[in-house]
Coordinates of C-alpha atoms and ligand atoms in Angstrom, one line a residue:
M1 CA -1.2 -6.8 10.9
R2 CA -3.1 -3.8 9.6
T3 CA -6.2 -4.7 7.5
A4 CA -8.6 -2.9 5.2
Y5 CA -12.2 -3.9 4.4
R6 CA -14.5 -3.2 1.5
V7 CA -17.5 -0.9 1.9
E8 CA -20.0 -3.8 1.8
T9 CA -18.2 -5.5 4.7
V10 CA -18.1 -2.3 6.7
R11 CA -21.8 -1.7 6.1
A12 CA -22.7 -5.2 7.2
A13 CA -20.7 -4.8 10.4
E14 CA -22.2 -1.3 11.0
R15 CA -25.8 -2.7 10.7
E16 CA -25.0 -5.4 13.2
L17 CA -23.6 -3.0 15.7
M18 CA -26.3 -0.4 15.2
E19 CA -29.0 -3.0 16.2
R20 CA -27.3 -3.2 19.6
L21 CA -26.7 0.5 20.2
P22 CA -28.8 3.6 20.8
E23 CA -29.6 5.9 17.8
A24 CA -26.6 8.0 16.6
A25 CA -24.1 6.3 19.1
L26 CA -21.8 5.3 16.3
M27 CA -21.8 8.7 14.7
Q28 CA -21.1 10.2 18.1
R29 CA -18.1 7.9 18.5
A30 CA -16.9 8.8 15.0
A31 CA -17.4 12.6 15.7
A32 CA -15.6 12.4 19.0
G33 CA -12.5 10.9 17.4
L34 CA -12.7 13.3 14.5
A35 CA -12.9 16.3 16.8
A36 CA -10.0 15.1 18.9
A37 CA -7.8 14.7 15.8
C38 CA -8.8 18.2 14.5
A39 CA -8.0 19.7 17.9
E40 CA -4.6 18.1 17.9
L41 CA -3.9 19.5 14.4
L42 CA -4.9 23.1 15.4
D43 CA -2.3 24.8 17.5
R44 CA -5.1 26.2 19.6
V45 CA -8.8 25.3 19.3
Y46 CA -10.1 28.5 21.0
G47 CA -10.4 31.3 18.4
S48 CA -9.5 29.2 15.4
R49 CA -11.5 29.3 12.2
V50 CA -12.9 26.0 11.1
V51 CA -15.0 25.4 7.9
L52 CA -17.0 22.2 7.5
L53 CA -17.8 21.0 4.0
V54 CA -21.0 19.1 4.5
G55 CA -22.6 16.7 2.0
S56 CA -26.1 15.3 2.5
G57 CA -25.1 11.9 3.8
D58 CA -23.7 10.6 7.2
N59 CA -20.3 11.8 6.2
G60 CA -21.6 15.3 6.5
G61 CA -23.3 14.3 9.8
D62 CA -19.9 13.3 11.2
A63 CA -18.5 16.7 10.2
L64 CA -21.4 18.6 11.8
Y65 CA -21.2 16.7 15.1
A66 CA -17.4 17.2 15.2
G67 CA -17.9 20.9 14.3
A68 CA -20.3 21.2 17.3
R69 CA -17.6 19.8 19.6
L70 CA -15.0 22.2 18.3
A71 CA -17.4 25.1 18.6
R72 CA -18.0 24.1 22.3
R73 CA -14.3 24.5 22.8
G74 CA -14.3 28.0 21.5
A75 CA -13.5 27.6 17.8
G76 CA -15.4 29.7 15.2
V77 CA -17.1 27.0 13.1
A78 CA -19.0 27.6 9.9
A79 CA -20.6 25.0 7.7
V80 CA -20.9 25.0 3.9
L81 CA -24.0 22.8 3.1
L82 CA -23.7 21.3 -0.4
S83 CA -27.5 20.4 -0.4
P84 CA -29.0 22.8 2.2
G85 CA -32.3 21.0 2.4
R86 CA -30.8 17.6 2.9
A87 CA -28.0 18.0 5.4
H88 CA -28.0 15.5 8.3
P89 CA -30.9 16.9 10.4
A90 CA -29.8 15.9 13.9
G91 CA -26.2 16.8 13.2
L92 CA -27.3 20.2 11.8
A93 CA -29.5 20.8 14.8
A94 CA -26.7 19.9 17.2
F95 CA -24.4 22.3 15.3
R96 CA -26.8 25.1 15.4
R97 CA -27.5 24.6 19.1
V98 CA -23.9 25.5 19.9
G99 CA -24.0 28.6 17.7
G100 CA -22.5 27.1 14.6
A101 CA -23.0 29.3 11.5
V102 CA -24.1 28.2 8.1
V103 CA -22.2 29.9 5.3
E104 CA -24.4 31.8 2.8
P105 CA -24.5 30.5 -0.7
G106 CA -21.8 32.4 -2.8
R107 CA -19.5 32.9 0.3
A108 CA -18.2 29.4 0.6
E109 CA -15.0 29.7 -1.3
D110 CA -14.2 32.9 0.6
A111 CA -14.8 31.2 3.9
V112 CA -12.5 28.3 2.9
A113 CA -9.8 30.7 1.9
R114 CA -9.8 32.3 5.4
A115 CA -10.0 29.1 7.4
D116 CA -7.3 27.6 9.6
L117 CA -8.9 24.1 9.2
V118 CA -11.2 22.7 6.6
V119 CA -13.1 19.5 7.5
D120 CA -14.1 17.5 4.4
G121 CA -17.4 15.8 5.1
I122 CA -18.6 16.0 1.5
V123 CA -18.8 12.2 0.9
G124 CA -17.4 9.1 2.5
I125 CA -18.0 5.4 1.8
G126 CA -21.3 6.3 0.0
G127 CA -19.6 8.1 -2.9
K128 CA -19.0 6.9 -6.4
G129 CA -16.8 8.6 -9.0
G130 CA -14.9 11.9 -8.8
L131 CA -16.5 14.9 -7.1
R132 CA -19.4 16.7 -8.7
P133 CA -18.6 20.2 -10.0
E134 CA -19.8 22.1 -7.0
A135 CA -17.9 19.9 -4.6
A136 CA -14.8 19.9 -6.8
A137 CA -14.7 23.7 -6.7
L138 CA -14.7 23.5 -2.8
A139 CA -11.9 20.9 -3.0
R140 CA -9.8 23.3 -5.2
A141 CA -10.5 26.2 -2.8
A142 CA -9.3 24.0 0.1
A143 CA -6.2 23.1 -1.7
A144 CA -5.5 26.7 -2.5
S145 CA -6.0 28.0 1.0
R146 CA -3.4 27.7 3.8
A147 CA -5.8 25.8 5.9
A148 CA -5.0 22.3 7.1
V149 CA -7.5 19.8 5.5
V150 CA -8.9 16.9 7.5
A151 CA -10.9 14.3 5.5
V152 CA -13.7 12.5 7.3
D153 CA -13.4 8.7 6.7
L154 CA -12.0 9.2 3.2
P155 CA -10.8 12.1 1.1
S156 CA -14.0 12.9 -0.9
G157 CA -13.9 11.7 -4.5
V158 CA -11.6 8.7 -4.1
E159 CA -12.8 5.1 -4.6
A160 CA -13.0 3.5 -1.2
D161 CA -12.6 -0.1 -2.4
T162 CA -9.9 0.2 -5.0
G163 CA -7.8 3.4 -4.4
E164 CA -8.7 4.7 -7.9
V165 CA -9.3 8.4 -8.4
R166 CA -11.7 9.0 -11.3
G167 CA -11.9 12.8 -11.5
E168 CA -11.3 15.4 -8.9
A169 CA -10.8 14.5 -5.2
V170 CA -10.0 16.3 -2.0
R171 CA -6.3 16.3 -1.0
A172 CA -6.1 16.0 2.8
D173 CA -3.3 16.5 5.3
L174 CA -5.0 14.0 7.6
T175 CA -7.7 11.5 7.1
V176 CA -9.6 10.3 10.2
T177 CA -11.2 7.0 9.3
F178 CA -13.7 4.9 11.3
G179 CA -13.8 1.3 12.3
T180 CA -11.2 0.0 9.8
H181 CA -9.0 1.2 7.0
K182 CA -10.6 1.2 3.6
P183 CA -8.5 -0.2 0.7
G184 CA -8.3 3.2 -0.9
L185 CA -6.4 4.6 2.1
L186 CA -3.6 2.2 1.5
I187 CA -3.3 2.1 -2.3
D188 CA -2.1 4.9 -4.7
P189 CA -3.3 7.1 -6.2
A190 CA -6.0 7.5 -3.5
R191 CA -3.5 7.0 -0.7
E192 CA -1.6 10.1 -1.7
H193 CA -4.9 12.1 -1.3
A194 CA -5.3 10.9 2.2
G195 CA -2.2 12.4 3.9
S196 CA -1.5 10.7 7.1
V197 CA -4.3 8.4 8.3
R198 CA -5.7 8.0 11.8
L199 CA -8.0 5.1 12.6
V200 CA -10.8 5.7 15.2
D201 CA -12.1 2.6 16.8
I202 CA -15.9 2.7 16.9
G203 CA -16.4 -0.9 18.0
L204 CA -17.1 -2.5 14.6
D205 CA -16.7 -6.2 14.7
L206 CA -15.1 -7.2 11.3
P207 CA -14.8 -10.8 10.1
A208 CA -11.3 -12.1 10.6
D209 CA -11.2 -13.7 7.2
G210 CA -13.0 -11.1 5.2
A211 CA -10.3 -8.4 4.7
E212 CA -9.6 -7.1 1.2
L213 CA -6.1 -6.0 2.1
E214 CA -3.5 -6.6 4.7
A215 CA -0.3 -4.8 5.5
L216 CA 2.4 -6.6 7.5
Q217 CA 3.9 -4.7 10.4
H218 CA 7.3 -5.2 12.1
A219 CA 6.0 -7.9 14.4
D220 CA 4.5 -9.9 11.5
V221 CA 7.7 -9.7 9.5
A222 CA 9.8 -10.6 12.5
R223 CA 7.8 -13.8 12.9
L224 CA 8.3 -14.7 9.2
L225 CA 12.1 -14.0 9.0
P226 CA 14.1 -17.2 8.6
V227 CA 16.5 -17.5 11.5
P228 CA 19.1 -20.3 11.6
A229 CA 18.7 -22.8 14.4
A230 CA 21.6 -24.3 16.4
E231 CA 21.7 -27.3 14.0
S232 CA 21.5 -25.3 10.8
D233 CA 24.1 -25.5 8.1
K234 CA 24.2 -23.6 4.9
Y235 CA 22.2 -26.1 2.9
R236 CA 19.4 -26.3 5.5
R237 CA 19.2 -22.5 5.5
G238 CA 18.6 -22.8 1.8
V239 CA 20.6 -22.2 -1.4
V240 CA 19.2 -19.6 -3.7
G241 CA 20.1 -19.8 -7.4
V242 CA 20.5 -16.5 -9.2
A243 CA 20.2 -16.8 -13.0
A244 CA 20.7 -13.2 -14.1
G245 CA 22.9 -10.8 -16.1
S246 CA 24.2 -10.9 -19.6
D247 CA 27.3 -9.6 -21.5
R248 CA 25.2 -6.4 -22.0
Y249 CA 23.9 -6.1 -18.4
P250 CA 26.4 -7.7 -16.0
G251 CA 25.4 -5.2 -13.2
A252 CA 22.0 -6.7 -12.8
A253 CA 23.6 -10.0 -11.8
V254 CA 25.8 -8.3 -9.3
L255 CA 22.9 -6.5 -7.7
A256 CA 20.6 -9.5 -7.7
V257 CA 23.4 -11.5 -5.9
A258 CA 23.9 -8.5 -3.5
G259 CA 20.2 -8.8 -2.5
A260 CA 20.3 -12.6 -2.4
L261 CA 23.3 -12.7 0.0
R262 CA 21.3 -10.6 2.4
G263 CA 17.9 -12.3 2.2
G264 CA 18.5 -15.2 4.6
A265 CA 19.6 -18.1 2.4
G266 CA 22.7 -20.0 3.5
A267 CA 24.4 -19.8 0.1
V268 CA 24.0 -18.1 -3.3
R269 CA 24.7 -20.0 -6.5
Y270 CA 25.1 -17.9 -9.6
V271 CA 24.7 -19.0 -13.3
G272 CA 25.0 -16.7 -16.2
A273 CA 27.4 -14.6 -18.3
A274 CA 28.5 -12.2 -15.5
G275 CA 30.3 -14.8 -13.3
D276 CA 33.5 -12.8 -13.3
A277 CA 31.8 -9.6 -12.2
V278 CA 29.9 -11.4 -9.5
I279 CA 32.9 -13.1 -8.1
A280 CA 35.0 -9.9 -8.1
R281 CA 32.4 -8.2 -6.0
Y282 CA 31.2 -11.1 -3.9
P283 CA 33.7 -13.9 -3.6
E284 CA 31.3 -15.8 -1.3
T285 CA 29.1 -16.7 -4.3
L286 CA 29.2 -20.2 -5.8
V287 CA 29.5 -19.6 -9.5
S288 CA 28.5 -22.4 -11.9
A289 CA 29.6 -22.6 -15.5
T290 CA 26.5 -24.5 -16.5
G291 CA 22.8 -23.5 -17.0
P292 CA 20.3 -23.8 -14.2
A293 CA 19.3 -27.4 -14.8
K294 CA 22.9 -28.7 -14.2
A295 CA 24.1 -26.1 -11.7
G296 CA 23.6 -28.3 -8.6
R297 CA 21.1 -28.2 -5.8
V298 CA 19.2 -25.1 -5.1
Q299 CA 16.0 -24.6 -3.0
A300 CA 14.8 -21.7 -5.2
W301 CA 15.7 -19.8 -8.3
A302 CA 15.5 -16.1 -9.1
V303 CA 15.7 -15.5 -12.8
G304 CA 15.5 -12.6 -15.2
P305 CA 17.2 -9.4 -14.1
G306 CA 19.5 -8.3 -17.0
A307 CA 18.8 -11.6 -18.8
G308 CA 18.7 -9.8 -22.2
E309 CA 17.4 -12.3 -24.7
D310 CA 18.4 -15.5 -22.9
A311 CA 15.1 -17.3 -23.2
A312 CA 16.6 -20.8 -22.8
T313 CA 17.8 -20.0 -19.2
V314 CA 14.4 -18.6 -18.3
A315 CA 12.7 -21.7 -19.7
E316 CA 15.0 -24.0 -17.7
V317 CA 14.1 -22.1 -14.5
V318 CA 10.4 -22.1 -15.3
A319 CA 10.7 -25.9 -15.6
A320 CA 12.5 -26.3 -12.3
E321 CA 10.7 -28.2 -9.5
V322 CA 11.8 -25.8 -6.8
P323 CA 10.1 -22.4 -6.1
V324 CA 11.0 -19.7 -8.6
L325 CA 10.9 -16.0 -9.0
I326 CA 10.7 -14.6 -12.5
D327 CA 11.5 -10.9 -12.9
A328 CA 12.5 -8.2 -15.5
D329 CA 13.5 -9.6 -18.9
G330 CA 12.4 -13.0 -17.6
L331 CA 8.8 -11.8 -17.4
R332 CA 8.9 -11.0 -21.2
L333 CA 10.7 -14.2 -22.1
A334 CA 8.8 -16.7 -20.0
D335 CA 6.2 -18.8 -21.8
R336 CA 2.8 -18.1 -20.1
D337 CA 1.5 -21.6 -20.5
A338 CA 4.6 -23.1 -19.0
V339 CA 4.3 -20.6 -16.0
R340 CA 0.6 -21.5 -15.6
A341 CA 1.4 -25.2 -15.7
R342 CA 3.8 -25.1 -12.7
T343 CA 2.5 -27.0 -9.6
A344 CA 3.8 -24.3 -7.3
P345 CA 2.8 -20.8 -8.4
P346 CA 5.9 -18.7 -9.1
L347 CA 6.5 -15.3 -7.8
L348 CA 6.5 -12.5 -10.4
P349 CA 7.5 -9.0 -9.4
P350 CA 6.8 -6.7 -12.3
H351 CA 6.9 -2.9 -12.2
A352 CA 3.9 -1.1 -13.7
G353 CA 5.4 -1.0 -17.2
E354 CA 6.1 -4.7 -17.2
A355 CA 2.7 -5.5 -15.8
A356 CA 1.1 -3.4 -18.5
A357 CA 3.0 -5.3 -21.2
L358 CA 1.9 -8.6 -19.8
L359 CA -1.7 -7.5 -19.6
G360 CA -1.7 -5.7 -22.9
V361 CA -2.8 -2.4 -21.5
S362 CA -1.1 1.0 -20.9
R363 CA 1.2 1.7 -18.0
E364 CA -1.2 4.5 -17.0
E365 CA -4.0 2.1 -16.7
V366 CA -2.0 -0.2 -14.4
E367 CA -1.0 2.8 -12.2
A368 CA -4.6 4.1 -12.0
G369 CA -6.0 0.7 -11.1
R370 CA -3.3 -1.2 -9.2
L371 CA -5.6 -3.6 -7.3
T372 CA -7.4 -4.7 -10.4
A373 CA -4.1 -5.1 -12.3
V374 CA -2.4 -7.2 -9.7
R375 CA -5.4 -9.5 -9.3
E376 CA -5.8 -9.9 -13.1
L377 CA -2.1 -10.8 -13.5
A378 CA -2.2 -13.3 -10.7
E379 CA -5.1 -15.1 -12.5
A380 CA -3.6 -14.8 -16.0
Y381 CA -0.3 -16.3 -14.9
R382 CA -1.6 -18.5 -12.0
A383 CA 1.2 -16.8 -10.1
T384 CA 1.8 -14.8 -7.0
V385 CA 2.3 -11.3 -8.4
L386 CA 4.2 -8.5 -6.6
L387 CA 3.3 -5.2 -8.4
K388 CA 6.0 -2.7 -7.6
G389 CA 5.8 1.0 -7.3
S390 CA 4.8 3.7 -4.9
T391 CA 2.6 1.1 -3.1
T392 CA 3.6 -2.5 -3.6
L393 CA 0.8 -5.1 -3.8
V394 CA 1.2 -8.8 -3.6
A395 CA -1.7 -11.0 -4.9
D396 CA -2.1 -14.8 -4.9
P397 CA -4.0 -16.5 -7.6
G398 CA -7.5 -17.6 -6.7
G399 CA -8.5 -14.2 -5.2
A400 CA -9.5 -15.6 -1.9
A401 CA -6.6 -14.3 0.2
P402 CA -6.4 -10.6 1.1
V403 CA -3.9 -8.7 -1.2
R404 CA -0.9 -7.7 0.8
V405 CA 0.1 -4.1 0.6
N406 CA 3.5 -2.7 1.5
A407 CA 4.3 0.9 2.1
T408 CA 7.7 0.8 3.8
G409 CA 9.4 2.1 0.6
T410 CA 10.3 5.6 -0.4
P411 CA 10.4 7.3 -3.8
W412 CA 14.2 7.3 -3.5
L413 CA 14.0 3.6 -4.4
A414 CA 13.1 4.6 -7.9
T415 CA 16.7 4.2 -9.0
A416 CA 18.2 1.9 -11.6
G417 CA 18.9 -1.6 -10.3
S418 CA 16.9 -1.4 -7.1
G419 CA 14.4 -3.9 -8.5
D420 CA 17.3 -6.3 -9.1
V421 CA 18.2 -6.1 -5.4
L422 CA 14.5 -6.9 -4.5
S423 CA 14.6 -10.0 -6.8
G424 CA 17.6 -11.3 -4.9
V425 CA 16.2 -10.6 -1.5
A426 CA 12.8 -12.3 -2.3
G427 CA 14.5 -15.2 -4.1
S428 CA 16.7 -15.8 -1.0
L429 CA 13.6 -15.8 1.2
L430 CA 12.0 -18.3 -1.1
A431 CA 15.0 -20.5 -0.8
A432 CA 14.9 -20.2 3.0
G433 CA 11.4 -21.7 2.9
L434 CA 8.9 -18.9 2.8
S435 CA 5.9 -19.2 0.5
A436 CA 5.8 -17.0 -2.6
R437 CA 3.3 -14.7 -0.8
D438 CA 5.5 -14.3 2.3
A439 CA 8.7 -14.1 0.4
G440 CA 7.3 -11.3 -1.8
S441 CA 5.7 -9.3 1.0
V442 CA 8.6 -9.8 3.5
G443 CA 11.1 -9.0 0.7
A444 CA 9.2 -5.8 -0.3
Y445 CA 9.0 -4.8 3.4
L446 CA 12.8 -5.3 4.0
H447 CA 13.7 -3.7 0.7
G448 CA 11.5 -0.7 1.3
L449 CA 12.8 -0.2 4.8
A450 CA 16.4 -0.7 3.6
G451 CA 15.7 2.0 0.9
R452 CA 14.5 4.4 3.6
L453 CA 17.4 3.7 6.0
A454 CA 20.0 4.0 3.2
A455 CA 18.5 7.1 1.6
R456 CA 17.7 9.1 4.8
G457 CA 16.2 11.8 2.6
A458 CA 18.9 11.9 -0.1
P459 CA 19.6 10.1 -3.4
V460 CA 20.6 6.5 -2.9
R461 CA 22.2 3.8 -5.2
A462 CA 20.8 0.3 -5.6
H463 CA 24.0 -1.1 -4.0
Q464 CA 23.5 1.0 -0.9
V465 CA 19.9 -0.4 -0.7
A466 CA 21.3 -3.9 -0.7
E467 CA 23.9 -3.0 1.9
A468 CA 21.1 -1.6 4.2
V469 CA 19.0 -4.8 4.1
G470 CA 20.9 -6.0 7.2
L471 CA 20.0 -2.8 9.0
A472 CA 16.4 -3.2 8.0
W473 CA 16.4 -6.8 9.3
R474 CA 17.8 -5.8 12.6
D475 CA 15.3 -3.0 12.9
V476 CA 12.5 -5.5 12.3
V477 CA 13.8 -8.0 14.9
R478 CA 14.3 -5.2 17.5
G479 CA 10.6 -4.3 17.0
Ligands
LIG501 N1 -20.1 2.7 8.3 C1 -20.0 3.0 9.5 O1 -19.8 2.2 10.3 C2 -20.1 4.4 10.0 C3 -20.2 5.5 9.0 N2 -20.2 6.7 9.4 C4 -20.1 7.8 8.3 O2 -21.1 7.6 7.4 C5 -20.5 7.7 6.1 C6 -21.3 7.0 5.1 O3 -22.5 7.8 5.0 P1 -23.6 7.6 3.8 O4 -23.9 6.2 3.7 O5 -24.7 8.4 4.2 O6 -22.9 8.1 2.6 P2 -21.9 9.4 2.3 O7 -20.5 8.9 2.3 O8 -22.2 10.5 3.2 O9 -22.3 9.7 0.8 C7 -23.5 10.1 0.5 C8 -23.5 11.5 0.0 O10 -22.6 11.7 -1.0 C9 -23.1 12.3 -2.1 N3 -22.3 11.9 -3.2 C10 -22.1 10.7 -3.7 N4 -21.2 10.7 -4.7 C11 -20.8 12.0 -4.8 C12 -19.8 12.6 -5.7 N5 -19.1 11.9 -6.6 N6 -19.7 13.9 -5.5 C13 -20.4 14.6 -4.6 N7 -21.3 14.1 -3.8 C14 -21.5 12.7 -3.9 C15 -24.5 11.9 -2.1 O11 -25.4 12.7 -2.8 P3 -26.7 12.3 -3.5 O12 -26.4 11.2 -4.5 O13 -27.6 11.8 -2.4 O14 -27.2 13.5 -4.1 C16 -24.8 11.9 -0.6 O15 -25.0 13.3 -0.2 C17 -19.1 7.1 6.3 O16 -18.2 7.5 5.3 C18 -18.8 7.7 7.6 O17 -18.3 9.1 7.5 C19 -20.0 7.2 10.8 O18 -20.9 8.2 11.1 C20 -20.2 6.1 11.8 C21 -20.1 4.7 11.4
LIG502 N1 7.6 6.1 -5.9 C1 8.0 5.1 -5.3 N2 7.8 4.9 -4.0 C2 8.3 3.8 -3.3 N3 9.0 2.8 -4.0 C3 9.2 2.9 -5.3 C4 8.7 4.0 -6.0 N4 9.1 3.9 -7.3 C5 9.8 2.7 -7.3 N5 9.8 2.1 -6.1 C6 10.4 0.8 -5.8 O1 11.7 0.8 -6.4 C7 12.0 -0.5 -6.9 C8 12.2 -0.3 -8.4 O2 12.2 -1.5 -9.1 P1 12.3 -1.5 -10.7 O3 11.3 -0.6 -11.3 O4 12.2 -2.9 -11.1 O5 13.7 -0.9 -11.0 P2 15.0 -1.5 -11.8 O6 14.4 -2.2 -13.0 O7 15.8 -0.3 -12.2 O8 15.7 -2.4 -10.9 C9 10.8 -1.4 -6.6 O9 11.0 -2.1 -5.5 C10 9.7 -0.3 -6.4 O10 8.6 -0.8 -5.6
LIG503 K1 -14.9 12.8 3.2

């Protein structure tokens, strides 16, 4: 499991560790990791031109110590000091001792333009809001130069705790972060500014139950996947009911069933107007002619994809006693009080537009503040909410558990019907006995990976994503 902690938790762990260590030991550990990552990125350290952007906090101190290490290995290193009188004194002294140069005021942008590597030590976890104008100009210069950009701890200007970007921020090729991931490194739009992320262990002891975010990895997903036992039969494996599609949107039903058949349940029962289309494509589906309440036994329902205006079906599913997933049109049609009144919180997987409509805000607001939006929706609907998009977040109501983040997907998944496939997969996992939280996060993990495996860098159809779920499953099990 990968975890990310809020700044206040990181600071507390840092204080505790510093009491037991000699002065500057932590910063030396951070700088050693940072310098090693920079050296790997440069083809050759000796003779390369490195420019440090140095703010007046410890983030700048890290950059100065790392710059000193690179200078000792033969790089030409120059530092741009944003507040010359306030740069980290010991770091600056160490830097000067190895012959590091300080760039004269007025020459900074020119130096950045000619650099092979720019190290962004403007601001780390001590920053608030977008970059100030002077720093923003340097970030623009770095973006315009052909230099590789390495961010120290965080790309300067992003919000560490939320992933929001309120103004200008550095765009890095690599971020070297210390002690733990910060939420902003895993959630867009900040994640996109971070480039690839490398974690340097500096010995911080973080509380096991205090993470803000967690990201499942292959091994975690492998443990959660439902695997039939010797005594299993199709009913024990779980029957998932899919209530989806309408005369106008029969395809959504077919795609949701396509996902459901690959999500681990023993059988898929379908109710709705698209029975003929479903059976033509998937003869293994149990098609019922009734509504959900009379369709026969299921262990979980997935309702809503392509439902059109069929509010009655949605209401029947919301009233069901088994776990339910409510998606797409179902999100609009479901009665909020009835959703809140359920004993088991349902799983709601909106995309940003649907989440915005439910919250009464704009889509842009949701996309700019994903973590806030997913938590608010989970409270408002007393539901487990899976907010889809470039980074998928899964939040439980109550706010105590870490929000799960999934990044296995690819932008190629932004194709019509791919959300319907995810509905089916996650509904199937619910029927197989996973909690809403696990079904949502394992579903998103498999769906994202399936999208990647199916696309392999080219456009992909939603059907191909469903077909690749088995490949993703095997990939996870193989480890
Ligand atoms: N925690 C750990 O375990 C370890 C932490 N370590 C390192 O320490 C870092 C935290 O250092 P920190 O606390 O000194 O704060 P930091 O990020 O340098 O920011 C303060 C500076 O930013 C400035 N500034 C603020 N906002 C700004 C803006 N919008 N635009 C522009 N500037 C802005 C602010 O200016 P001021 O307001 O003072 O004028 C001040 O100069 C952490 O990220 C990691 O790198 C490692 O060494 C080892 C272990
Ligand atoms: N930029 C992106 N990067 C990664 N995944 C994405 C991106 N955009 C969309 N997705 C994923 O693609 C799927 C699209 O679902 P949705 O918007 O409901 O589509 P539809 O309604 O057409 O089925 C979701 O799983 C979402 O997380
Ligand atoms: K930084």
